[in-house]
Amino acid sequence: MKTVRSKTYSISKRLKIPQNIHENYWLGILNEVSRITSLTLELDKRLKLIVEVIVQQTGADACSVLLMDEEKKNLILKATKGLNPMSIDKIRLKVGEGITGWTAQEKKVVALSDASKDPHFIYFPGSEEERFKSVLSVPILENNKCMGVIYTQTFNERDYTENDIKLLTTIANHVSWMIKNSMLYDKAVRRLSELSILYEISVAMQTTVNLDKILRMILGCVTAGDIFGFNRAALFLVNENTKSIQGMLGLGPDSGEEAGEIWSRIPKIKDLSQWLISQGDILAKEESQFDKFIKGIDIPITAGSGVLALTILEGKPFNIKDARNDSRVNRNLIDKLGVNSFATVPIITRNQVVGIIAVDNLYTNKPITDEDLQTLVRFSTYVGWAIENSRLFSKLRDANKEILLFQQQLIQSERLAALGELAAELAHEIKNPLVTIGGFARRLLEKGNLMSEERKYSDIIINEVERLEKLLKDILNYSRDIRPKFSENDINTLIEEVLSFHGRVFNESGIEIKKELSGEIHPIHIDLPQIRQVITNLFYNAVESMIGKGGIISVKTEPLSGEEGVTISISDTGGGIPSEILNNIFNPFFTTKKDGTGLGLSLSRKIVESHGGKIEINNRIGEGATFIINLPWKNRQEQKPD
Amino acid sequence: MGKKRILVIDDEENIRILYKENLEDEGYEVILASCAEEANTKMKESYPDLVTLDIKMPEMDGIEFLRKLRESDKNIPVVMCSAYGVYKQDFRVWASDAYVVKSSDMRELKSTIKEILKRKKDLK
Ligand SMILES: Nc1ncnc2c1ncn2[C@@H]1O[C@H](COP(=O)(O)OP(=O)(O)OP(=O)(O)O)[C@@H](O)[C@H]1O
Ligand SMILES: [Mg+2]
């Protein structure tokens, strides 16, 4: 150490240059250097120009610049003239290591006429340093902190003069200023790109309130090469109910090769928002092993359960650099993740920690810097906002749904009330003529002097009138309830009866009936007249859909799937129900027919529902409609007392 | 003992005819009225033993007619006939002796009339 120091200020005896020449010569070099420092070029390129000028103008055979890395632990060769240019970025030495390392550590100038004799000398293979003898090494200082080292070398031994040292020190000051500015510039650029990234992200996030999509976009950002460039990212949300942290999403390739492939697909900032929007959809389909693993994570929020819990509890980021030797880390988890360093950042909305973003660099092993972490913290504010937004929205949507449902119920009950009034009106109008028709048919029968045919017809009239009267009574009771009178009946028999009763109508309308009545069905509990009414309504609708064209009515019965009961389907070939009216056909009084009442389907549904059943439509526009009635073997409500 | 006389009040002619035929078959003498005014005259002319009354007649509501009738003659039995079942809950109908929902099946009406007239006879 002493030997080095003793030579530090050794003054050259050979070079005796007059003062004025000296100044001119100095001014020339410094002019050139300051011109270079102010060029709008990348730092590395400007350093290269500077070392070239120094070699050209100072008689040195080599000049190189080493810069301190971000961790301030290593010096890295950034520019050289004279050494092997291939070693740029490759030569790394620890602070304190070698002559230049010593310069950096001590922040002092070292001038040696023959470096190889110095105990600090280290030879870097491939650098071709072995060709040089003398070294002048000057620290690049900024605020008394060392940012790097600039040094010159000569093939022959050389004693450096005070002037030589002053010159290189002045140049080092220029370089220091240049580095500082370029760092500020880099920061500004970084900040700017961060801002535009955040802008792009918010544009992308505004396209959806779907939480899952938003989470995918968020992690898409975190792993995109141009932005944060983390190899993998995971998102966790706090479950308030179970007081635990739940893995929501993990994004990242499962292997190194896959990683390379994915990263090459990631675009420049310009189309970032587009890319992110597409990520929301695309990534949903590609579930990785990592994603599965993350989704399975559920950790209690207690102090002892690892860094994730700590992030929530303390509401601050963690940058874990050596996980295996860090007592805060959950061993089990880190082993499964296979990394030794990772970082976590809390997602905070309204002073509450709602989740965590966790990142690592499994494939590149790139250390996570505090600056990365700061950016991630700023980003997580956006994330919190987006999550909050989406949660508020889904709450709103739920509330909305409820209101809608309520509204529909209201409309339904209003409809029923209106129906009640109208029905009363209607009943009165129809009832009187009906009473007369039926009444006189009875009188005919009572007269007793009828031929057997006339007697049969009167019977039919009387029966049908009775059915209509019953129906009217039901309509009158519509707004209260139709309580069916149940008895066991065979549906197939009922269908046959209705078909033969209306056989003439089908014949005259050119309609063919296709039956497929299952032998597997058992008698079920129904109110016979009511179900007869339903089936008749559906047959008439089918017939009416094919008026003037003819067609086929297919009627089918089969056992109800899942429980005991019967499914009845009635299909027609009448072209189906136009989609714009499909929502209305069950509304009372909705009709498209000149002399329809519009009560057929609404009543049918009411009846089927009072049997505990369901009525559904399979509508095939352009072809026909199928009405499907599901009737349980027994209505569960039937057993309930009044 | 002469035939019991029944006044049928209904605005629909076919209903009146139907009632008349049915009730005559039962052995009653039947007089018809198509409105409240006509019914008033018929009441004074022929002193019926029983009145059937359609609740929903145009001009005058059957219930209103019943109220008036009760003011002049407290004892004459009245059977209300209507298309609705709902009126059974209307307390004003209680002023009548019976309530029958109109039907093409006349048996309920006939048995109700028979019942009321028998009760009246028993009271005498
Ligand atoms: N099988 C069908 N094919 C096409 N349209 C149908 C069919 N069934 C019902 N509809 C449509 O639904 C409407 C409502 O049917 P609904 O049975 O309630 O009343 P309606 O048939 O019009 O009147 P009503 O039953 O009193 O004769 C019909 O007017 C018709 O437009
Ligand atoms: Mg119909």
Coordinates of C-alpha atoms and ligand atoms in Angstrom, one line a residue, chain A residues 537-538 540-541 544 593 597-601, ligand 2:
Chain A
N537 CA -104.2 -24.0 -25.8
L538 CA -100.9 -25.2 -27.1
Y540 CA -104.6 -24.3 -31.0
N541 CA -101.5 -22.1 -31.0
E544 CA -103.0 -21.2 -35.8
K593 CA -104.1 -12.6 -33.9
T597 CA -107.5 -12.9 -26.5
G598 CA -103.8 -13.3 -25.7
L599 CA -104.7 -15.2 -22.6
G600 CA -103.8 -18.7 -23.8
L601 CA -100.1 -18.8 -22.9
Ligands
MG2 MG -103.6 -19.1 -28.1

